[in-house]
Amino acid sequence: MERLDEAHHSDPLLIAYLAERQLWLTQLRWIAIGGILGAVTVAARSGLIARALPLLLVVAFMGIYNLIFWRLSKANSDQVSAPLLQKRVFLQVLLDLGALTTLLHLAGGVENPFVLFFAFHMAIAAMLLPLKMALYLGIAASVLHGASVFAEFAGVLAHHPLRFAPSLSDSFLSNFAVWRSPSFLLGYLLAFVLMLFGVIYFVHSIAARYRHAETLRQEQERLALSRERLAHIGEISAGVAHTIRNPLHGLLNCVDILRSKGAQNDSIQDTLSLMSEGLQRIENVTQRLLVLTREAPLQKTSNDINTLVRDALDFMEVQSHKKRVKIEMDLKEVPVMQLDANQFSEALLNVLDNALDACTNGGAITVRTYVSGQKDPVVHIDIWDTGEGIAAEHLPRAFDPFFTTKAIGKGSGLGLGIARRVIDEHGGKIVLESEVGKGTRVSFLIPLKSREEQPEGTVT
């Protein structure tokens, strides 16, 4: 529910949340209608109000539009979207504000203590709607109630007083009527507006914090589930990889021997080449499985991150040249760090390999290193590509083992999982951002330790 201010048309979680809240709002309104009917009945019988019929007509109107929205909320439509649901909630609250303004006008105006009910509507708007829409409703409430108050003051609308003391004459009560005092009305409306926008601000802030915390909790649960799944897969995969590795090497050796015999038949040579390529692909997958599932401790030494980046790019140079992919570097001054060079290079190569595969028709890969923050500095390694990008619905699964959007035989779906495991073990995190048609950015964020724990000197 984090993206209320930028609703995605097809976000199923947001749509489900708004649909459930819309139904809740109609149910809450049925309770409010019942409460208003009871209050009007009591007020009419006790002589607190002169006429009950106008109030009952407003309540009837509320019942009609609430029935319409209740039917809409119960209908299961495949065409519903988050913006549409937000517009429905906006319209409901706007109608409620109009009804509440009319009810207050017919029952005492500024004398009626139920004016505080405007705050409930602002709280609902701040919880369920983007901030801009909630502010629009705050403005609407201010205009509606303010216009009603000033219209009564100017004599455009008749004032309908509450008769708290029927034994006193109307002329006596009118001399003490607060709705006739300009200074009181100005102060009242100022306090009213401040109350509305104060409620919107505080409720929206609290709701935003709650949604952020809920998003973090869900992300932690997803990561825990992913690690648990990876552990189960790892137990099976490691056994399979160890089992097939030796016979696989034997097959590769046999193919190499046959090719070295110099078979004259070109078709046989082509077949042997295909066999060698296929077996090598299997060997690469088994090697990655072993890397992903191993639990070897990090062998940290003092390393220059920029040197590791250059070495990885040099390793990819031949492949990038074949695919006509331009590689650019922007390496800033970065302190020497304690890293496991082999595993860190493996993480870099996996991400670079994915970036290269994504650039199907040329393109470019940019690698940038820099340090951010002064109090708690963090080393960044950003790898951009101008490839095809990853669809939004696939991003949450991008780090899952064996998940890939590449064609069959073109990828194992293990590269990002290996990279995240390595960066996690170094105390950092990996961030993935992508947009279809524009490309992908993978960022390694590794916190620097205190200067006392770091080797002296910096490198470029």
XYZ file of C-alpha atoms in Angstrom:
460
model
C 0.000 0.000 0.000
C 3.004 2.243 -0.240
C 2.198 3.819 -3.575
C -1.066 5.651 -2.839
C 0.422 8.886 -4.185
C 1.514 7.143 -7.431
C -1.174 4.535 -7.980
C -0.296 1.827 -10.489
C -3.274 0.975 -12.676
C -2.692 -2.779 -12.418
C -1.145 -3.161 -8.955
C -3.233 -6.045 -7.551
C -2.318 -5.366 -3.914
C -3.272 -1.699 -4.133
C -6.494 -2.509 -6.006
C -7.473 -5.113 -3.394
C -6.720 -2.674 -0.557
C -8.761 0.157 -2.077
C -11.663 -2.164 -2.954
C -11.786 -3.460 0.623
C -11.606 0.079 2.041
C -14.361 1.288 -0.315
C -16.652 -1.446 0.997
C -15.661 -0.526 4.562
C -16.542 3.119 3.849
C -20.052 2.238 2.649
C -20.614 0.028 5.691
C -19.438 2.848 7.961
C -21.860 5.208 6.227
C -24.798 2.858 6.925
C -23.917 3.119 10.618
C -23.682 6.913 10.331
C -27.084 7.086 8.618
C -28.615 5.058 11.430
C -26.997 7.328 14.007
C -28.262 10.474 12.270
C -31.803 9.084 12.105
C -31.689 8.378 15.827
C -30.289 11.829 16.626
C -32.919 13.581 14.474
C -35.702 11.601 16.148
C -34.494 12.472 19.647
C -33.912 16.136 18.735
C -37.381 16.476 17.186
C -39.166 14.906 20.155
C -37.244 17.013 22.671
C -37.935 20.231 20.783
C -34.251 20.833 20.037
C -35.038 21.371 16.340
C -38.120 22.974 14.810
C -38.486 20.766 11.721
C -37.216 17.238 11.149
C -38.372 16.731 7.534
C -35.507 18.624 5.801
C -32.978 16.640 7.822
C -34.699 13.362 6.936
C -34.573 14.269 3.233
C -30.794 14.755 3.481
C -30.495 11.378 5.211
C -32.578 9.783 2.439
C -30.222 11.269 -0.172
C -27.268 9.811 1.736
C -28.947 6.409 1.713
C -29.489 6.563 -2.055
C -25.901 7.382 -2.999
C -24.541 4.992 -0.394
C -26.632 2.192 -1.908
C -25.149 2.981 -5.318
C -21.582 2.902 -4.020
C -22.299 -0.227 -1.980
C -23.483 -2.012 -5.137
C -20.383 -0.822 -6.994
C -18.104 -2.041 -4.214
C -19.749 -5.476 -4.237
C -19.469 -5.851 -8.022
C -16.456 -7.835 -9.266
C -15.221 -6.029 -12.355
C -12.075 -6.985 -14.249
C -11.856 -3.429 -15.586
C -11.426 -1.792 -12.171
C -8.170 0.078 -11.554
C -6.568 1.832 -8.598
C -7.181 5.372 -9.963
C -10.851 4.514 -10.574
C -11.272 3.275 -7.003
C -9.584 6.405 -5.672
C -11.950 8.582 -7.696
C -14.912 6.691 -6.225
C -13.635 7.241 -2.689
C -13.029 10.918 -3.490
C -16.602 11.307 -4.773
C -18.049 9.549 -1.722
C -16.215 11.813 0.712
C -17.172 14.883 -1.335
C -20.859 13.901 -1.186
C -20.509 13.285 2.548
C -19.080 16.775 2.998
C -22.042 18.263 1.148
C -24.494 16.246 3.229
C -22.762 17.147 6.490
C -22.711 20.849 5.561
C -26.455 20.744 4.830
C -27.260 18.861 8.040
C -25.296 21.359 10.129
C -26.991 24.305 8.408
C -30.425 22.829 9.183
C -29.474 22.111 12.792
C -27.816 25.138 14.316
C -24.830 25.858 12.054
C -21.855 26.947 14.152
C -23.843 26.151 17.297
C -23.884 22.442 16.458
C -21.065 20.468 18.149
C -21.190 17.822 15.403
C -19.120 20.166 13.224
C -16.174 18.122 14.516
C -17.349 15.286 12.266
C -15.590 17.078 9.412
C -12.360 15.846 11.011
C -13.433 12.208 10.531
C -13.908 12.758 6.810
C -10.493 14.390 6.516
C -8.925 11.453 8.351
C -10.580 8.971 5.974
C -9.410 10.974 2.953
C -5.843 11.157 4.282
C -5.769 7.391 4.869
C -7.247 6.240 1.568
C -6.278 8.880 -0.977
C -3.121 10.522 -2.324
C -2.168 13.682 -0.464
C -3.213 15.960 -3.335
C -6.747 14.518 -3.438
C -7.044 14.760 0.357
C -6.013 18.426 0.221
C -8.633 19.077 -2.460
C -11.252 17.647 -0.105
C -9.929 19.853 2.698
C -10.401 22.879 0.466
C -13.898 21.687 -0.501
C -14.899 21.275 3.169
C -13.555 24.736 4.014
C -15.442 26.343 1.124
C -18.719 24.491 1.756
C -18.920 25.115 5.492
C -17.463 28.622 5.219
C -20.002 29.597 2.552
C -22.840 28.224 4.680
C -21.699 30.157 7.753
C -21.286 33.460 5.899
C -24.582 32.975 4.024
C -26.376 32.682 7.370
C -24.513 35.710 8.688
C -25.454 37.768 5.602
C -29.078 36.675 5.723
C -28.891 34.838 2.378
C -29.755 31.606 4.157
C -32.067 31.337 7.139
C -30.500 30.350 10.423
C -32.044 27.286 12.088
C -31.123 27.545 15.773
C -30.934 24.703 18.228
C -33.486 25.311 20.986
C -31.459 24.383 24.066
C -33.786 26.503 26.283
C -37.299 26.527 24.771
C -38.614 28.574 27.711
C -36.563 31.577 26.591
C -37.944 33.786 23.863
C -36.400 33.763 20.376
C -35.712 37.508 20.629
C -33.755 36.989 23.843
C -31.722 34.117 22.364
C -30.942 36.061 19.188
C -29.164 38.736 21.222
C -26.608 36.143 22.304
C -26.340 34.300 18.949
C -22.688 33.641 18.132
C -23.502 33.255 14.429
C -24.164 37.015 14.328
C -20.694 37.938 15.642
C -18.162 38.706 12.844
C -15.149 38.332 15.138
C -16.391 34.996 16.437
C -17.086 33.687 12.927
C -13.633 34.682 11.659
C -11.953 32.975 14.609
C -14.237 29.969 14.274
C -13.519 29.494 10.562
C -9.783 29.967 11.062
C -9.772 27.252 13.730
C -11.981 25.091 11.497
C -9.597 25.305 8.530
C -6.545 24.666 10.720
C -8.274 21.622 12.196
C -9.058 20.181 8.746
C -5.583 20.545 7.293
C -3.929 19.564 10.561
C -5.867 16.293 10.551
C -4.940 15.680 6.902
C -1.245 16.305 7.550
C -0.916 14.189 10.692
C -3.059 11.271 9.505
C -1.349 11.171 6.112
C 2.095 11.258 7.777
C 1.212 8.455 10.186
C -0.383 6.379 7.423
C 2.669 6.866 5.197
C 4.980 5.694 7.978
C 2.774 2.680 8.608
C 2.714 1.774 4.918
C 6.491 2.128 4.736
C 6.945 -0.119 7.773
C 4.511 -2.646 6.292
C 6.418 -2.623 3.009
C 9.691 -3.258 4.850
C 8.091 -6.099 6.790
C 6.786 -7.706 3.603
C 10.190 -7.300 1.963
C 11.889 -8.950 4.943
C 9.401 -11.816 4.798
C 10.018 -12.176 1.067
C 13.784 -12.224 1.606
C 13.459 -14.784 4.400
C 11.266 -16.972 2.195
C 13.707 -16.574 -0.676
C 16.634 -17.607 1.519
C 14.691 -20.588 2.846
C 13.796 -21.632 -0.696
C 17.409 -21.158 -1.719
C 18.582 -23.354 1.144
C 16.269 -26.194 0.081
C 17.225 -25.810 -3.551
C 20.870 -25.632 -2.557
C 20.800 -28.977 -0.779
C 19.386 -30.678 -3.850
C 21.361 -28.705 -6.409
C 24.708 -29.197 -4.710
C 24.201 -32.943 -4.692
C 23.162 -32.984 -8.337
C 26.069 -30.748 -9.353
C 28.632 -32.923 -7.578
C 27.093 -36.091 -9.026
C 27.148 -35.040 -12.676
C 30.360 -33.019 -12.657
C 32.807 -35.930 -12.985
C 30.997 -37.764 -15.830
C 30.469 -34.381 -17.480
C 34.198 -33.734 -17.509
C 34.683 -37.186 -18.985
C 32.267 -36.416 -21.809
C 33.976 -33.103 -22.522
C 37.338 -34.848 -22.708
C 35.934 -37.449 -25.095
C 34.556 -34.761 -27.394
C 37.878 -32.906 -27.349
C 39.712 -36.131 -28.236
C 37.362 -36.822 -31.150
C 37.778 -33.273 -32.436
C 41.560 -33.530 -32.153
C 41.509 -36.702 -34.285
C 40.704 -34.406 -37.173
C 37.565 -35.976 -38.581
C 37.348 -35.107 -42.280
C 33.578 -34.944 -42.405
C 32.469 -31.328 -41.823
C 29.078 -32.411 -40.531
C 30.756 -34.562 -37.891
C 32.939 -31.633 -36.848
C 29.849 -29.419 -36.583
C 28.098 -32.044 -34.494
C 31.084 -32.344 -32.170
C 31.195 -28.561 -31.826
C 27.522 -28.479 -30.869
C 28.077 -31.287 -28.368
C 31.022 -29.439 -26.851
C 29.041 -26.210 -26.624
C 26.093 -27.952 -24.951
C 28.281 -29.813 -22.480
C 30.141 -26.607 -21.665
C 26.821 -24.901 -20.939
C 25.937 -27.698 -18.510
C 29.363 -27.320 -16.921
C 28.772 -23.582 -16.446
C 25.421 -24.230 -14.751
C 26.890 -26.807 -12.370
C 29.742 -24.443 -11.542
C 27.275 -21.661 -10.735
C 25.219 -24.011 -8.601
C 28.287 -24.880 -6.569
C 29.142 -21.188 -6.175
C 25.587 -20.352 -5.116
C 25.319 -23.122 -2.531
C 28.792 -23.105 -1.039
C 29.191 -21.833 2.516
C 32.905 -21.104 2.456
C 33.935 -18.209 4.741
C 35.080 -14.984 3.136
C 38.816 -14.649 2.615
C 39.095 -10.892 3.014
C 42.199 -8.985 1.977
C 42.929 -5.348 1.184
C 41.567 -4.662 -2.282
C 41.167 -1.813 -4.699
C 37.559 -1.912 -5.907
C 38.413 0.061 -9.029
C 41.059 -2.515 -9.935
C 38.542 -5.344 -9.492
C 36.105 -3.466 -11.730
C 38.740 -2.907 -14.425
C 39.761 -6.573 -14.324
C 36.144 -7.691 -14.701
C 35.607 -5.335 -17.644
C 38.824 -6.549 -19.280
C 37.526 -10.106 -18.962
C 34.287 -9.084 -20.730
C 36.054 -7.104 -23.461
C 36.061 -9.816 -26.134
C 32.361 -10.603 -25.671
C 31.385 -6.921 -25.642
C 33.352 -6.332 -28.839
C 31.558 -9.211 -30.577
C 28.165 -7.788 -29.591
C 29.224 -4.214 -30.454
C 28.431 -3.058 -26.925
C 30.254 0.058 -25.775
C 31.658 -0.066 -22.245
C 32.243 3.156 -20.318
C 33.861 3.670 -16.916
C 33.483 6.489 -14.402
C 35.627 5.407 -11.467
C 35.971 7.921 -8.642
C 38.427 7.840 -5.756
C 37.450 4.978 -3.443
C 39.169 3.867 -0.194
C 40.895 0.498 -0.016
C 38.481 -2.090 1.400
C 38.604 -5.516 3.006
C 37.002 -7.855 0.441
C 37.080 -11.412 -0.785
C 38.455 -10.600 -4.234
C 37.436 -13.893 -5.864
C 33.828 -13.839 -4.703
C 33.458 -10.107 -5.306
C 34.767 -10.503 -8.851
C 32.299 -13.354 -9.361
C 29.449 -11.034 -8.358
C 30.670 -8.325 -10.745
C 31.034 -10.763 -13.642
C 27.547 -12.179 -13.125
C 25.946 -8.724 -13.257
C 28.092 -7.648 -16.223
C 27.203 -10.869 -18.032
C 23.487 -10.133 -17.538
C 23.982 -6.560 -18.743
C 25.772 -7.794 -21.853
C 23.009 -10.303 -22.604
C 20.400 -7.540 -22.254
C 22.081 -5.408 -24.938
C 20.816 -7.418 -27.909
C 21.331 -4.733 -30.563
C 24.489 -2.966 -29.528
C 24.009 -0.414 -26.792
C 26.212 0.579 -23.898
C 27.208 -0.500 -20.412
C 28.372 2.116 -17.910
C 30.141 1.259 -14.670
C 30.522 3.926 -12.015
C 32.138 3.837 -8.576
C 31.915 6.532 -5.926
C 31.465 7.134 -2.188
C 28.374 8.782 -0.681
C 27.758 10.084 2.816
C 30.153 11.557 5.350
C 28.972 10.255 8.714
C 28.317 6.716 7.449
C 30.071 6.525 4.058
C 28.924 3.932 1.547
C 30.794 2.712 -1.535
C 28.599 2.492 -4.644
C 29.232 0.358 -7.710
C 26.574 1.141 -10.318
C 26.256 -0.934 -13.479
C 23.912 0.519 -16.117
C 22.931 -1.069 -19.388
C 20.784 0.270 -22.219
C 19.235 -3.117 -22.890
C 15.684 -4.370 -23.017
C 14.906 -3.816 -19.330
C 12.863 -5.971 -16.961
C 9.078 -5.778 -16.673
C 7.797 -4.404 -13.347
C 5.975 -7.647 -12.512
C 9.243 -9.609 -12.821
C 11.392 -7.356 -10.609
C 10.351 -8.938 -7.252
C 11.503 -12.366 -8.529
C 14.696 -11.231 -10.237
C 16.913 -12.591 -7.434
C 15.085 -15.923 -7.121
C 17.190 -18.954 -8.099
C 16.524 -20.215 -11.650
C 14.202 -17.311 -12.474
C 15.058 -15.846 -15.862
C 13.287 -14.028 -18.671
C 15.873 -15.135 -21.207
C 15.136 -17.697 -23.894
C 15.550 -21.367 -22.995
C 19.229 -22.256 -22.972
C 20.342 -18.613 -22.793
C 20.484 -18.195 -19.031
C 20.433 -20.162 -15.783
C 18.738 -17.572 -13.554
C 21.523 -17.852 -10.968
C 23.660 -14.775 -11.656
C 21.783 -12.193 -9.595
C 21.254 -14.676 -6.770
C 25.011 -15.262 -6.580
C 25.684 -11.520 -6.682
C 23.240 -10.792 -3.855
C 24.656 -13.557 -1.668
C 28.186 -12.203 -2.099
C 27.186 -8.597 -1.394
C 25.086 -9.670 1.625
C 28.085 -11.514 3.061
C 30.144 -8.334 2.707
C 27.562 -6.447 4.788
C 26.131 -4.540 1.842
C 23.020 -4.658 -0.270
C 22.190 -4.841 -3.945
C 19.564 -2.591 -5.559
C 17.876 -3.388 -8.869
C 16.078 -0.770 -10.968
C 14.762 -1.388 -14.460
C 12.346 -0.089 -17.049
C 11.299 -1.895 -20.192
C 12.807 -0.288 -23.274
C 15.240 1.888 -21.304
C 17.542 -0.517 -19.508
C 18.590 -1.736 -16.082
C 20.755 -0.482 -13.250
C 22.250 -2.785 -10.629
C 23.910 -1.062 -7.673
C 26.210 -2.594 -5.066
C 26.085 -0.562 -1.826
C 28.813 -1.518 0.641
C 29.248 0.459 3.884
C 32.757 1.591 4.742
C 34.067 0.646 8.154
C 35.615 3.216 10.454
C 38.913 4.643 9.267
C 40.697 2.805 12.101
C 39.597 -0.532 10.608
C 40.487 0.420 7.022
C 43.963 0.183 5.565
C 45.650 3.505 5.081
C 45.557 5.179 1.704
C 43.071 5.520 -1.110
C 43.140 4.369 -4.668
C 41.735 5.604 -7.921
